[in-house]
Coordinates of C-alpha atoms in Angstrom, one line a residue:
Chain I
X6 CA -7.2 6.9 31.5
X7 CA -9.1 6.1 28.4
X8 CA -8.7 2.5 27.2
X9 CA -9.4 1.8 23.6
X10 CA -10.5 -1.5 22.3
X11 CA -8.9 -2.6 19.1
X12 CA -12.2 -3.2 17.4
X13 CA -13.0 0.6 17.5
X14 CA -10.2 1.1 15.0
X15 CA -10.8 -1.9 12.8
X16 CA -14.4 -2.0 11.5
X17 CA -13.3 -4.6 8.9
X18 CA -12.2 -7.4 11.1
X19 CA -10.1 -10.1 9.5
X20 CA -8.7 -13.2 11.1
X21 CA -5.8 -11.5 12.7
X22 CA -7.8 -8.6 14.0
X23 CA -10.4 -11.0 15.4
X24 CA -7.7 -12.5 17.6
X25 CA -7.0 -9.1 19.0
X26 CA -10.6 -8.3 19.7
X27 CA -11.5 -11.7 21.0
X28 CA -8.8 -11.4 23.6
X29 CA -10.5 -8.2 24.7
X30 CA -7.1 -6.6 25.1
X31 CA -6.7 -2.8 24.7
X32 CA -4.1 -1.4 22.3
X33 CA -2.3 -0.1 25.4
X34 CA -1.7 -3.7 26.5
X35 CA -0.4 -5.0 23.1
X36 CA 3.3 -5.4 22.2
X37 CA 4.5 -3.4 19.1
X38 CA 4.4 -6.6 17.0
X39 CA 0.8 -7.3 18.1
X40 CA -0.2 -3.7 17.4
X41 CA 1.2 -4.0 13.9
X42 CA -0.7 -7.3 13.4
X43 CA -3.9 -5.5 14.4
X44 CA -3.5 -2.6 11.9
X45 CA -4.8 -2.3 8.4
X46 CA -2.1 -1.3 5.9
X47 CA -1.2 2.3 6.1
X48 CA -2.7 3.0 2.7
X49 CA -6.1 1.4 3.5
X50 CA -7.2 3.7 6.3
X51 CA -5.6 6.3 8.6
X52 CA -4.0 4.6 11.6
X53 CA -5.0 6.0 15.0
X54 CA -2.7 7.9 17.4
X55 CA -2.7 4.9 19.7
X56 CA -1.7 2.5 16.9
X57 CA 1.0 4.9 15.8
X58 CA 2.3 5.1 19.3
X59 CA 2.4 1.3 19.5
X60 CA 4.1 0.8 16.2
X61 CA 6.8 3.6 16.4
X62 CA 9.1 1.6 18.8
X63 CA 9.2 -1.2 16.3
X64 CA 10.3 1.1 13.5
X65 CA 12.8 2.9 15.8
X66 CA 14.3 -0.5 16.6
X67 CA 15.2 -1.0 13.0
X68 CA 15.9 2.6 12.1
X69 CA 19.5 2.2 13.1
X70 CA 22.2 1.1 10.6
X71 CA 23.8 -1.4 13.0
X72 CA 20.6 -3.0 14.1
X73 CA 19.4 -3.2 10.5
X74 CA 22.5 -5.1 9.6
X75 CA 22.2 -7.3 12.7
X76 CA 18.6 -8.1 11.8
X77 CA 19.5 -8.9 8.2
X78 CA 22.5 -11.1 9.4
X79 CA 20.2 -13.1 11.6
X80 CA 17.4 -13.3 9.1
X81 CA 19.6 -14.4 6.2
X82 CA 21.6 -16.9 8.4
X83 CA 20.9 -20.6 8.1
X84 CA 17.6 -21.3 9.8
X85 CA 17.1 -17.6 10.3
X86 CA 19.1 -18.1 13.5
X87 CA 22.6 -16.9 14.6
X88 CA 24.9 -17.2 17.5
X89 CA 26.0 -13.9 19.2
X90 CA 29.5 -15.1 18.5
X91 CA 28.8 -15.0 14.7
X92 CA 27.4 -11.5 15.0
X93 CA 30.4 -10.2 17.1
X94 CA 32.7 -11.4 14.3
X95 CA 30.9 -9.4 11.6
X96 CA 31.3 -6.0 13.2
X97 CA 34.1 -3.8 14.4
X98 CA 32.2 -3.1 17.6
X99 CA 32.6 -4.3 21.2
X100 CA 30.6 -7.3 22.3
X101 CA 28.6 -5.3 24.9
X102 CA 27.6 -2.9 22.1
X103 CA 26.4 -5.8 19.9
X104 CA 24.5 -7.3 22.8
X105 CA 22.9 -3.9 23.5
X106 CA 21.6 -3.7 19.9
X107 CA 20.4 -7.3 20.0
X108 CA 18.5 -6.5 23.3
X109 CA 16.7 -3.6 21.6
X110 CA 15.7 -5.9 18.7
X111 CA 14.6 -8.6 21.2
X112 CA 12.6 -6.1 23.3
X113 CA 10.9 -4.8 20.2
X114 CA 9.8 -8.4 19.5
X115 CA 11.7 -8.8 16.2
X116 CA 13.9 -11.7 17.5
X117 CA 13.6 -14.6 20.0
X118 CA 16.6 -15.6 22.0
X119 CA 17.8 -18.6 24.0
X120 CA 21.0 -19.6 25.7
X121 CA 22.9 -22.7 24.8
X122 CA 26.0 -23.4 26.8
X123 CA 27.9 -20.1 27.0
X124 CA 26.4 -18.6 23.9
X125 CA 23.1 -16.7 23.2
X126 CA 21.3 -17.6 20.0
X127 CA 18.9 -15.2 18.2
X128 CA 16.2 -16.3 15.9
X129 CA 14.1 -14.1 13.7
X130 CA 10.4 -13.8 14.3
X131 CA 9.1 -14.0 10.7
X132 CA 5.6 -12.9 11.7
X133 CA 7.0 -9.7 13.1
X134 CA 8.8 -8.8 9.8
X135 CA 5.8 -10.0 7.7
X136 CA 3.4 -7.8 9.8
X137 CA 5.6 -4.8 9.4
X138 CA 5.9 -5.3 5.7
X139 CA 2.2 -5.7 5.3
X140 CA 1.5 -2.5 7.3
X141 CA 3.9 -0.5 5.1
X142 CA 2.4 -1.9 1.9
X143 CA 3.1 -5.2 0.3
X144 CA 1.4 -5.7 -3.0
X145 CA -2.0 -7.4 -2.7
X146 CA -1.6 -11.0 -4.0
Chain H
X8 CA 37.2 8.1 0.1
X9 CA 36.2 4.6 -1.1
X10 CA 33.3 4.6 -3.5
X11 CA 31.3 1.3 -3.8
X12 CA 29.5 0.4 -6.9
X13 CA 26.1 -1.3 -6.2
X14 CA 27.0 -4.4 -8.2
X15 CA 29.6 -5.3 -5.5
X16 CA 26.8 -6.0 -3.1
X17 CA 24.4 -7.6 -5.5
X18 CA 25.8 -10.5 -7.4
X19 CA 22.3 -11.6 -8.4
X20 CA 21.3 -8.6 -10.5
X21 CA 17.6 -8.3 -11.1
X22 CA 15.9 -5.7 -13.3
X23 CA 15.9 -3.1 -10.6
X24 CA 19.4 -3.6 -9.5
X25 CA 20.4 -3.4 -13.2
X26 CA 19.1 0.1 -13.4
X27 CA 21.3 1.1 -10.4
X28 CA 24.4 -0.5 -11.9
X29 CA 23.8 0.7 -15.4
X30 CA 23.7 4.2 -14.2
X31 CA 27.2 3.7 -12.7
X32 CA 26.1 5.4 -9.6
X33 CA 27.7 4.6 -6.3
X34 CA 25.5 3.8 -3.2
X35 CA 26.8 7.1 -1.7
X36 CA 25.0 9.0 -4.5
X37 CA 21.6 7.2 -4.2
X38 CA 18.6 8.5 -2.3
X39 CA 17.3 6.4 0.5
X40 CA 14.4 5.2 -1.7
X41 CA 16.8 4.3 -4.5
X42 CA 19.0 2.4 -2.0
X43 CA 16.1 0.4 -0.8
X44 CA 15.1 -0.4 -4.4
X45 CA 18.7 -1.8 -5.0
X46 CA 18.6 -4.0 -1.9
X47 CA 17.6 -7.7 -1.7
X48 CA 15.1 -8.5 1.1
X49 CA 16.7 -8.5 4.5
X50 CA 16.1 -12.2 4.9
X51 CA 17.8 -13.1 1.6
X52 CA 21.3 -11.9 2.2
X53 CA 23.0 -9.6 4.8
X54 CA 22.8 -6.0 3.8
X55 CA 26.0 -4.1 3.7
X56 CA 27.1 -1.3 6.0
X57 CA 26.7 1.2 3.1
X58 CA 23.2 0.0 2.3
X59 CA 22.2 0.1 6.0
X60 CA 23.5 3.7 6.2
X61 CA 21.5 4.6 3.1
X62 CA 18.2 3.0 4.3
X63 CA 18.2 4.1 8.0
X64 CA 17.1 7.7 7.2
X65 CA 14.0 6.3 5.5
X66 CA 13.1 4.2 8.5
X67 CA 13.9 7.1 10.9
X68 CA 11.5 9.2 8.9
X69 CA 8.6 6.9 9.7
X70 CA 9.7 5.9 13.2
X71 CA 7.8 8.8 14.7
X72 CA 4.1 8.4 15.7
X73 CA 3.0 11.8 14.1
X74 CA 4.8 11.1 10.8
X75 CA 3.5 7.6 10.7
X76 CA -0.1 9.0 11.1
X77 CA 0.6 11.8 8.5
X78 CA 1.9 9.2 6.0
X79 CA -1.1 7.0 6.6
X80 CA -3.5 10.0 6.3
X81 CA -2.0 11.0 2.9
X82 CA -1.7 7.3 1.7
X83 CA -5.3 6.5 2.6
X84 CA -6.8 9.8 1.3
X85 CA -8.6 9.9 -2.1
X86 CA -6.0 9.6 -4.8
X87 CA -3.3 9.0 -2.2
X88 CA -3.0 12.8 -2.1
X89 CA -3.9 15.3 0.6
X90 CA -3.8 19.1 1.1
X91 CA -1.8 20.4 4.0
X92 CA -5.1 22.0 5.2
X93 CA -6.6 18.6 5.6
X94 CA -3.6 17.4 7.6
X95 CA -3.6 20.4 9.9
X96 CA -7.2 19.7 10.8
X97 CA -6.5 16.1 11.8
X98 CA -4.0 17.0 14.5
X99 CA -3.8 19.1 17.6
X100 CA -0.5 20.5 16.5
X101 CA 0.6 23.8 15.1
X102 CA 0.8 24.2 11.3
X103 CA 4.6 24.8 11.4
X104 CA 5.0 21.5 13.3
X105 CA 2.9 19.6 10.7
X106 CA 4.8 21.3 7.9
X107 CA 8.1 20.2 9.5
X108 CA 7.0 16.6 9.8
X109 CA 5.8 16.6 6.1
X110 CA 9.2 18.1 5.1
X111 CA 11.0 15.2 6.8
X112 CA 8.7 12.7 4.9
X113 CA 9.3 14.6 1.6
X114 CA 13.1 14.8 2.1
X115 CA 13.1 11.0 2.8
X116 CA 11.4 10.5 -0.6
X117 CA 8.2 9.1 0.7
X118 CA 5.9 11.9 -0.6
X119 CA 5.9 14.3 -3.5
X120 CA 4.5 17.8 -3.1
X121 CA 3.3 20.6 -5.2
X122 CA 1.7 24.0 -4.5
X123 CA -1.7 24.9 -5.9
X124 CA -2.9 28.4 -5.0
X125 CA -2.2 29.0 -1.4
X126 CA -2.0 25.3 -0.4
X127 CA 0.6 22.6 -0.6
X128 CA -0.5 19.1 -1.6
X129 CA 1.3 15.9 -0.7
X130 CA 1.1 12.7 -2.7
X131 CA 2.4 9.4 -1.6
X132 CA 5.2 7.7 -3.6
X133 CA 3.8 4.2 -3.8
X134 CA 7.1 2.8 -5.1
X135 CA 8.9 4.0 -2.0
X136 CA 6.4 2.2 0.4
X137 CA 6.5 -0.9 -1.8
X138 CA 10.3 -1.0 -1.9
X139 CA 10.5 -0.6 1.9
X140 CA 7.9 -3.3 2.4
X141 CA 9.7 -5.7 0.0
X142 CA 13.0 -5.0 1.9
X143 CA 11.5 -5.9 5.3
X144 CA 9.8 -9.0 4.0
X145 CA 6.7 -9.3 1.9
X146 CA 5.6 -12.9 1.2
X147 CA 6.9 -14.1 -2.1
X148 CA 4.0 -14.3 -4.6

């Protein structure tokens, strides 16, 4: 199996990319969020097949109307954090369905979670959203 | 059938949202790119079910590794434009498969296309990418 080192795809190494390279981790070992952080913006240079494979799960996670709403509900909630009980109330869906969608967002690396008492709380990972936005094409400041 | 006017979901109307409202067009009539342009960032306020339904097809279009690479190839090409012949050369896929993926990106509103001689040329729609990036969460300048 070929293992590609991130630096092969990123000749112009910025601070973020340096972290990837200095860890000597191959793209195949990175999470979707880490892969996004290692990519140049889509418009800057063609992304590689390995990068695209790494990023697609992150986009798939938010390419669902319910998950997009759940993500926005958590992100716009006070402290960018919400209890699963608040999320359940906002949808006409069963609790297991909501929990399943939140699990997909968590596994994609878009939210952190922790249990407090009987409830699970979800917190947005701002760097994941910022990385995805930068990849797609934020205006250069 | 209920028809929702954009202004119901956007009490703080900015210049972009004003265009949506002044056209008196319901969310159900907007393209995915127009819906994105009418949304506040995910982190600012919860997006509505109608907005999420409108935006998901745009995210689905890029949540595929081949389409993500195609989009990046066009976006990073000179003039943010590429001939289908250049795209065919970059992939080990059949021409009909590439054309199908480009059709999905075109129908989502991410690329424009026109025919010159025997070849179709695709050009990125920067406002579509910028709108999507802003929705997900670009840093506030």
